[in-house]
Structures are given as C-alpha cells and as structure tokens.
GROMACS .gro file of N, CA and C in nm:
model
  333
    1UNK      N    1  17.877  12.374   2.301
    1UNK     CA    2  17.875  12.517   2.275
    1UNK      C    3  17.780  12.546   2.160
    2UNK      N    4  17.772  12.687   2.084
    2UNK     CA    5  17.671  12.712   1.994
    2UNK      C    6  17.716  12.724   1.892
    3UNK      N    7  17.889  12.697   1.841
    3UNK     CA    8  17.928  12.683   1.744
    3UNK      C    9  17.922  12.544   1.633
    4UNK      N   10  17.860  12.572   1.561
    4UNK     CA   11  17.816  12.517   1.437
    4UNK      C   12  17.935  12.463   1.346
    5UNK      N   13  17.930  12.305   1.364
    5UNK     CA   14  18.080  12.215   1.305
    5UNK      C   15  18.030  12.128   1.206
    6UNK      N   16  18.096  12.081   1.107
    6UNK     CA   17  18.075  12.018   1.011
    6UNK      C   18  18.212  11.953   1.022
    7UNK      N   19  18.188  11.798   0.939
    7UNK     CA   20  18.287  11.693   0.902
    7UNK      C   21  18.273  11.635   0.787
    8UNK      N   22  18.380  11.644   0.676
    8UNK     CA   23  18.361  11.591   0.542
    8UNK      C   24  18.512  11.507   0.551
    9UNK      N   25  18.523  11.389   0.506
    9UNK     CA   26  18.598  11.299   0.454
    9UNK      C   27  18.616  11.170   0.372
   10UNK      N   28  18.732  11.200   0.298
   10UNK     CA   29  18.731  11.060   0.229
   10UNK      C   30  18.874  11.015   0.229
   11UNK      N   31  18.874  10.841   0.253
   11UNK     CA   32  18.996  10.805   0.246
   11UNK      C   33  18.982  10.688   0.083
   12UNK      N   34  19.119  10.684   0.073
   12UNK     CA   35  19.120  10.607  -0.102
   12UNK      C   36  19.208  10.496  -0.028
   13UNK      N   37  19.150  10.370   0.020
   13UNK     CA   38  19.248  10.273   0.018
   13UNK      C   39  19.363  10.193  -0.018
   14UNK      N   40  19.386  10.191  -0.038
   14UNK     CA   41  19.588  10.081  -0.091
   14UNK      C   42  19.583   9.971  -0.053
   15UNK      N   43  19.610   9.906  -0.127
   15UNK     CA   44  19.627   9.707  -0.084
   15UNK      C   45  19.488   9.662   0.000
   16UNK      N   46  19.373   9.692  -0.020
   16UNK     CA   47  19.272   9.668   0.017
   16UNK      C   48  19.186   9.799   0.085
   17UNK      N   49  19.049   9.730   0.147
   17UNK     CA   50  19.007   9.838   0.219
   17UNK      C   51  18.967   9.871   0.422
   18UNK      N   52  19.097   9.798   0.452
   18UNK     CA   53  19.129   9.798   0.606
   18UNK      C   54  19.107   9.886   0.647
   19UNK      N   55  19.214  10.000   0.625
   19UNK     CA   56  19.257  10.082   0.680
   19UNK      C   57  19.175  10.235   0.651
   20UNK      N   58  19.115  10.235   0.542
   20UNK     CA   59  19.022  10.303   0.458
   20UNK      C   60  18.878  10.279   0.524
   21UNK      N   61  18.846  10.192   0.549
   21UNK     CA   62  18.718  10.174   0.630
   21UNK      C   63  18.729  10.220   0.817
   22UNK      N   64  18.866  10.158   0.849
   22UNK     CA   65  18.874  10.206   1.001
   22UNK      C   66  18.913  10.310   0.992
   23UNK      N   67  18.935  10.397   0.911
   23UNK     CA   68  18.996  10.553   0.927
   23UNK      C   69  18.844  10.641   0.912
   24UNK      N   70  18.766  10.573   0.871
   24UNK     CA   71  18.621  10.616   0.824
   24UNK      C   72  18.513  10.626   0.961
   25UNK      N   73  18.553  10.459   1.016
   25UNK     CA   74  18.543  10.460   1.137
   25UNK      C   75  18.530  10.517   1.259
   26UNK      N   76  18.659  10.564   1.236
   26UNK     CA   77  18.759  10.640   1.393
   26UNK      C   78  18.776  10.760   1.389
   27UNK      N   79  18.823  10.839   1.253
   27UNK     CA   80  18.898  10.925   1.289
   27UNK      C   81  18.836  11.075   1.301
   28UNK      N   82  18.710  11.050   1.292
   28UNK     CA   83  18.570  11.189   1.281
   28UNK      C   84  18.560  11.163   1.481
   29UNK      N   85  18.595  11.045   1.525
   29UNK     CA   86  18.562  10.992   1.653
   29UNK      C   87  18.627  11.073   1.740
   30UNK      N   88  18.785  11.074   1.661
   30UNK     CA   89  18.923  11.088   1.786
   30UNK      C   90  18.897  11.254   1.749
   31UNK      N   91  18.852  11.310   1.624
   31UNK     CA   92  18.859  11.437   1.646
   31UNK      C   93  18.770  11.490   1.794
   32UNK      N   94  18.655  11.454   1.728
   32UNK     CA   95  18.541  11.487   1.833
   32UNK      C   96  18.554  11.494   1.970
   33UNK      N   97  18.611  11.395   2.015
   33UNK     CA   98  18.692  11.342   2.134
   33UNK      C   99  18.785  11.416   2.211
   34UNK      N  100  18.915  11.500   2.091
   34UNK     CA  101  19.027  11.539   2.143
   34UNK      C  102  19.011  11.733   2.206
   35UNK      N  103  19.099  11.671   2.314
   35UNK     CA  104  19.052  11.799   2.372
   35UNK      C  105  19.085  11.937   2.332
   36UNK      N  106  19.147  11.963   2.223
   36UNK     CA  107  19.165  12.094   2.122
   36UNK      C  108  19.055  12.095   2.077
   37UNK      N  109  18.953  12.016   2.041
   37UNK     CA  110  18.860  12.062   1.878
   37UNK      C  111  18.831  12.170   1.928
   38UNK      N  112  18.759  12.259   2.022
   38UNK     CA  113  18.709  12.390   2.022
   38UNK      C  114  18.825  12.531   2.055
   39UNK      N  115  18.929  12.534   2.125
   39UNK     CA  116  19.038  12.566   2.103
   39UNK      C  117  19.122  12.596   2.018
   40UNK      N  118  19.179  12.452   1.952
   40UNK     CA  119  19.274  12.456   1.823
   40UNK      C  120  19.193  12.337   1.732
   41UNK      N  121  19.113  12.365   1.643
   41UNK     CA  122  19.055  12.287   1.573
   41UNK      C  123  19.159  12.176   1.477
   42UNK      N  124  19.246  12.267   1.419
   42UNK     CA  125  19.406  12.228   1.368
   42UNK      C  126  19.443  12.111   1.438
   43UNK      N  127  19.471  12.201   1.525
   43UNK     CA  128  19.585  12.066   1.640
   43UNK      C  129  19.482  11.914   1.651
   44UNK      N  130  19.378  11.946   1.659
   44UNK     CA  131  19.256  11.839   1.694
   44UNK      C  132  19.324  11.743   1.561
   45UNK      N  133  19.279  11.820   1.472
   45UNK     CA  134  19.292  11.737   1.315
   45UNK      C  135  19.412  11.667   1.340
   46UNK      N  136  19.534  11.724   1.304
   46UNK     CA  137  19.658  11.659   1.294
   46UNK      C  138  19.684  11.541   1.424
   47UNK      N  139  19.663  11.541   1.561
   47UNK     CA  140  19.673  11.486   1.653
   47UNK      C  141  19.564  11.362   1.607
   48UNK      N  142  19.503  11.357   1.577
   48UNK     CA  143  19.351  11.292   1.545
   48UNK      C  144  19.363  11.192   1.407
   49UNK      N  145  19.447  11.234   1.308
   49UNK     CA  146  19.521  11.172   1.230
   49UNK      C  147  19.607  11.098   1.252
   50UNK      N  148  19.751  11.135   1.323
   50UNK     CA  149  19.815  11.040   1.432
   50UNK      C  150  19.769  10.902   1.549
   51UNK      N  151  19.670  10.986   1.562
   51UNK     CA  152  19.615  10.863   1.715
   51UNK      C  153  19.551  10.767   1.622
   52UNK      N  154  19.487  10.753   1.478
   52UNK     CA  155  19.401  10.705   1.423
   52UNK      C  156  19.496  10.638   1.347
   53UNK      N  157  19.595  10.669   1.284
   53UNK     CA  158  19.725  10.569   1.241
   53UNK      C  159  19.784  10.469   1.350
   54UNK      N  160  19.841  10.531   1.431
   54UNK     CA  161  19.871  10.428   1.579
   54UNK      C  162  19.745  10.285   1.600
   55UNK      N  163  19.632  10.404   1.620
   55UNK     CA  164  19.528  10.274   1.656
   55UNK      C  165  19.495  10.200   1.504
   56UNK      N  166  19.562  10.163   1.406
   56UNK     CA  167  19.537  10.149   1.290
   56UNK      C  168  19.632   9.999   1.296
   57UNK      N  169  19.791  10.112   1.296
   57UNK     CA  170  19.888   9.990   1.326
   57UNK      C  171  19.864   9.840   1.412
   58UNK      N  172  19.823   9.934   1.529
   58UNK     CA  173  19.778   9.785   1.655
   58UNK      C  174  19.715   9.711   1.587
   59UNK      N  175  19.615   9.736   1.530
   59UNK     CA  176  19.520   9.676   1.471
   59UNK      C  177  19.579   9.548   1.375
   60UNK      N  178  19.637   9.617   1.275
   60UNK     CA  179  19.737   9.581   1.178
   60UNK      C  180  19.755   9.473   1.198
   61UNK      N  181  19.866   9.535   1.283
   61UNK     CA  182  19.986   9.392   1.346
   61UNK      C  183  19.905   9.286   1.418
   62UNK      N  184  19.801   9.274   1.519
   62UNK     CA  185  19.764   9.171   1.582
   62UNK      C  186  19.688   9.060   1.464
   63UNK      N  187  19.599   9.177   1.384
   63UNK     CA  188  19.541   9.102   1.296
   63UNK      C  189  19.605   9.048   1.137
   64UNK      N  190  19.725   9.090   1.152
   64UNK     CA  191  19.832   9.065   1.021
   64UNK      C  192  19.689   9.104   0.921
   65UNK      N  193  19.680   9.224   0.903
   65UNK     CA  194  19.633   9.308   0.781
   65UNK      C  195  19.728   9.410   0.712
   66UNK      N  196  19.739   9.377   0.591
   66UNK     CA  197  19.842   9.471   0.475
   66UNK      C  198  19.729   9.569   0.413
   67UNK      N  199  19.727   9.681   0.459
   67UNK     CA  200  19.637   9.779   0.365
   67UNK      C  201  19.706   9.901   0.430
   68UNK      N  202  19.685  10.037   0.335
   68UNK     CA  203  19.672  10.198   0.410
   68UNK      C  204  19.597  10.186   0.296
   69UNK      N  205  19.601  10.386   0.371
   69UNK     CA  206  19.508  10.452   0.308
   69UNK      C  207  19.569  10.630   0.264
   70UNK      N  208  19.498  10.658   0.220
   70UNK     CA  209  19.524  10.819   0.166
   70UNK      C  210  19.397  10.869   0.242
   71UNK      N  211  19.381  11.020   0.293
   71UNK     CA  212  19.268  11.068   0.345
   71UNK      C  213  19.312  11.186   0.335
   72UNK      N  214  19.173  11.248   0.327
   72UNK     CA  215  19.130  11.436   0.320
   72UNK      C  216  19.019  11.443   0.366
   73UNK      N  217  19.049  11.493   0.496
   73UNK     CA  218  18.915  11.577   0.574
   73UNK      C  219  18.904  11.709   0.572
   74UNK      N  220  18.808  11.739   0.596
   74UNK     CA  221  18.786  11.912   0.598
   74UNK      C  222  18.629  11.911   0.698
   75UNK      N  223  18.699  12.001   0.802
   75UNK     CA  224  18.635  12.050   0.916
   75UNK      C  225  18.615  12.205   0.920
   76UNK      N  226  18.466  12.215   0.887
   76UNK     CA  227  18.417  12.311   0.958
   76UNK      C  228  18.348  12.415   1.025
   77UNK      N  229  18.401  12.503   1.087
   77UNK     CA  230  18.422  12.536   1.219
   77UNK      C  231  18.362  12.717   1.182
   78UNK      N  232  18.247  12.727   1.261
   78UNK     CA  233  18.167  12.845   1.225
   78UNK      C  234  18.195  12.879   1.040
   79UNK      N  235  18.249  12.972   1.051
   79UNK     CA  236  18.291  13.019   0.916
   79UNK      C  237  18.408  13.020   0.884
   80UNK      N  238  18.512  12.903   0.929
   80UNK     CA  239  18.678  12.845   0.924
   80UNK      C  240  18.694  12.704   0.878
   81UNK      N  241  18.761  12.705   0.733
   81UNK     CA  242  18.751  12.582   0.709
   81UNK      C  243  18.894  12.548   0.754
   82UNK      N  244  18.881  12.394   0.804
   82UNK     CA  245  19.030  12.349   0.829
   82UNK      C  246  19.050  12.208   0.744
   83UNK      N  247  19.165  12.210   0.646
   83UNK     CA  248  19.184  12.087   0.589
   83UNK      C  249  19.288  12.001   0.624
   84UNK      N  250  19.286  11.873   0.651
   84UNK     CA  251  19.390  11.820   0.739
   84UNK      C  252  19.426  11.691   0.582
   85UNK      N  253  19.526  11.634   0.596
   85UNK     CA  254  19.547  11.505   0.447
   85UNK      C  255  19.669  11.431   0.475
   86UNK      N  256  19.635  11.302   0.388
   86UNK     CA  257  19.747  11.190   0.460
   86UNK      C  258  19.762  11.161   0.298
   87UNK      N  259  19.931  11.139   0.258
   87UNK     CA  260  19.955  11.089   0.120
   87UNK      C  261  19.862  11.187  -0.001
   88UNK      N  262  19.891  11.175  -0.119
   88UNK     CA  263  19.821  11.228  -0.195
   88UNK      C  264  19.657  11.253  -0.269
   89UNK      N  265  19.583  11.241  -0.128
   89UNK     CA  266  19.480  11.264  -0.115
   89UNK      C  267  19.464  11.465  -0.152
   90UNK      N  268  19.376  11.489  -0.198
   90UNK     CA  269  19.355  11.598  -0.255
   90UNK      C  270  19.189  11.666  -0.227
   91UNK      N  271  19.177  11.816  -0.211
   91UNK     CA  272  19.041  11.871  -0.158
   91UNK      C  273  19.126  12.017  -0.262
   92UNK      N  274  18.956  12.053  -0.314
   92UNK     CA  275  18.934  12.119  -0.431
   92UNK      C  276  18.850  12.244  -0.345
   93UNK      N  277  18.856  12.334  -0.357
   93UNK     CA  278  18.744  12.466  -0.312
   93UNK      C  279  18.727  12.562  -0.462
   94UNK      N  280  18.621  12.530  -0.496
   94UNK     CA  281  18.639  12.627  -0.608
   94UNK      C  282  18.523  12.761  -0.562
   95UNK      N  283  18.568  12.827  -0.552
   95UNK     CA  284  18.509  13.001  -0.504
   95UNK      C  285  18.478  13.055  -0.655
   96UNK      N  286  18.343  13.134  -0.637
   96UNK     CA  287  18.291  13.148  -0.732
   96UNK      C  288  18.332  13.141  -0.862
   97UNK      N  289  18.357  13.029  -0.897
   97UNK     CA  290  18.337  12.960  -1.042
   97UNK      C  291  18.542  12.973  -1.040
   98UNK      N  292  18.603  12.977  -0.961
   98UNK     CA  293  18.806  12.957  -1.006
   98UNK      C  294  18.787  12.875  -0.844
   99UNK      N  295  18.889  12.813  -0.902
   99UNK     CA  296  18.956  12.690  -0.786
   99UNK      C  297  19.053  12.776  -0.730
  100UNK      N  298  19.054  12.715  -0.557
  100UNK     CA  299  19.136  12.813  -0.511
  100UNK      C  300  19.235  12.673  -0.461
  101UNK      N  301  19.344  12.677  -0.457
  101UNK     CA  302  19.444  12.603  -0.388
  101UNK      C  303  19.442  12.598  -0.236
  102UNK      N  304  19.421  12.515  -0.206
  102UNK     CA  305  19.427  12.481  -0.073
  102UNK      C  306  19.533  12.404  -0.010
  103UNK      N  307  19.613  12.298  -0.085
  103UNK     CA  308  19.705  12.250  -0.003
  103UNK      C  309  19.825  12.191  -0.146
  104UNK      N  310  19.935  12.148  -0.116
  104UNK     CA  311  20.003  12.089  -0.183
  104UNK      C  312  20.002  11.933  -0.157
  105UNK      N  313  19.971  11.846  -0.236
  105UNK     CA  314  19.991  11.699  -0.232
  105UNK      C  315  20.108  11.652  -0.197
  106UNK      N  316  20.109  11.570  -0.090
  106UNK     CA  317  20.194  11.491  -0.066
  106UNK      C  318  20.296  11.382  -0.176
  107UNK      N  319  20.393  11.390  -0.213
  107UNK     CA  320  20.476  11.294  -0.348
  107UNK      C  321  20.589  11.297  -0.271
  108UNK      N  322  20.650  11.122  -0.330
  108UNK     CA  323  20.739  11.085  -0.286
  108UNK      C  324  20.871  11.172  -0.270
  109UNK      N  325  20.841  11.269  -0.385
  109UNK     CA  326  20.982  11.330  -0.459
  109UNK      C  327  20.932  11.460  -0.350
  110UNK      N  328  20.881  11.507  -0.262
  110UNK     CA  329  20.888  11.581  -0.208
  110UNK      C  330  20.882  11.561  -0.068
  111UNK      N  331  20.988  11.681  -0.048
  111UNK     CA  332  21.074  11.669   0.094
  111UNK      C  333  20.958  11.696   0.256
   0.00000   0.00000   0.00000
C-alpha cells in the first residue's frame, strides 16, 4: 500500500545476549508478516511479541540457552505512533522540549 511505516527497537538482554539478539532478529519479521499490520497495527505488535517469545522458548529449550530480554518497539504508521514493551524496557517522546508519558513500566510489584 502507500502508507509510509517505520520500525524502531531495542531489546536489553538478561543472563546473556540470546534472546536479545533473536528478538532483534525476528520480531520486526513476525510483525511485517502478521496479518493485522495494516488493519490493527496494535494487534500486529502484541501478537508479534508473543509469537517471537514462543519461537524464542523452542529455541531455548532444544538448545539449553538461559538468557531473556526486555524490549521497546515503536512502530510507525502514517502519522500513528504505536508502542508495544516487554519487562521494564522504557520509550521516551519528548514533544517540543517536555516529555510526554507514553507507557508505564513493567515492575515486579505491579499487578
């Protein structure tokens, strides 16, 4: 189509950098892939995050690798930003010169 998409992400690894590199990998892949992105760009993200943990695990387990990761992507979509995040990974928008809040961090102590 003629809509104009962008992909920004970063993941912060844990117990190495497995899961942080294949999430780097894959998961710009499974968005692209899933059949919401032009529809529900959202649903793409979150679904796309999921399938990319699953195919993470397999991985995991066959290859007995101990690592995650934290990630924050932000997609977007004409003039719609969408931010999707795993664990306390964090994305900043600061609008002319004040930070605007965009999401709440993920912490243990929260429900």
């Amino acid at each position: 189509d003629d809509v104009d998409r962008a992909y920004f992400a970063v993941f912060d690894g844990h117990g190495g950098v497995d899961a942080a590199n294949y999430s780097a990998t894959h998961l710009h892949v499974n968005v692209g892939l899933h059949e919401e992105i032009v529809t529900n760009p959202a649903e793409a993200l979150k679904c796309s995050f999921q399938k990319t943990d699953e195919m993470f695990l397999f991985k995991a387990k066959r290859e007995k690798l101990r690592s995650g990761t934290t990630g924050v992507c932000a997609l977007i979509v004409g003039n719609k930003l969408h931010i999707a995040w795993l664990g306390d990974s964090q994305v900043m928008l600061v609008q002319q010169g004040k930070a605007v809040t965009l999401m709440e961090p993920h912490k243990p102590e929260r429900e």
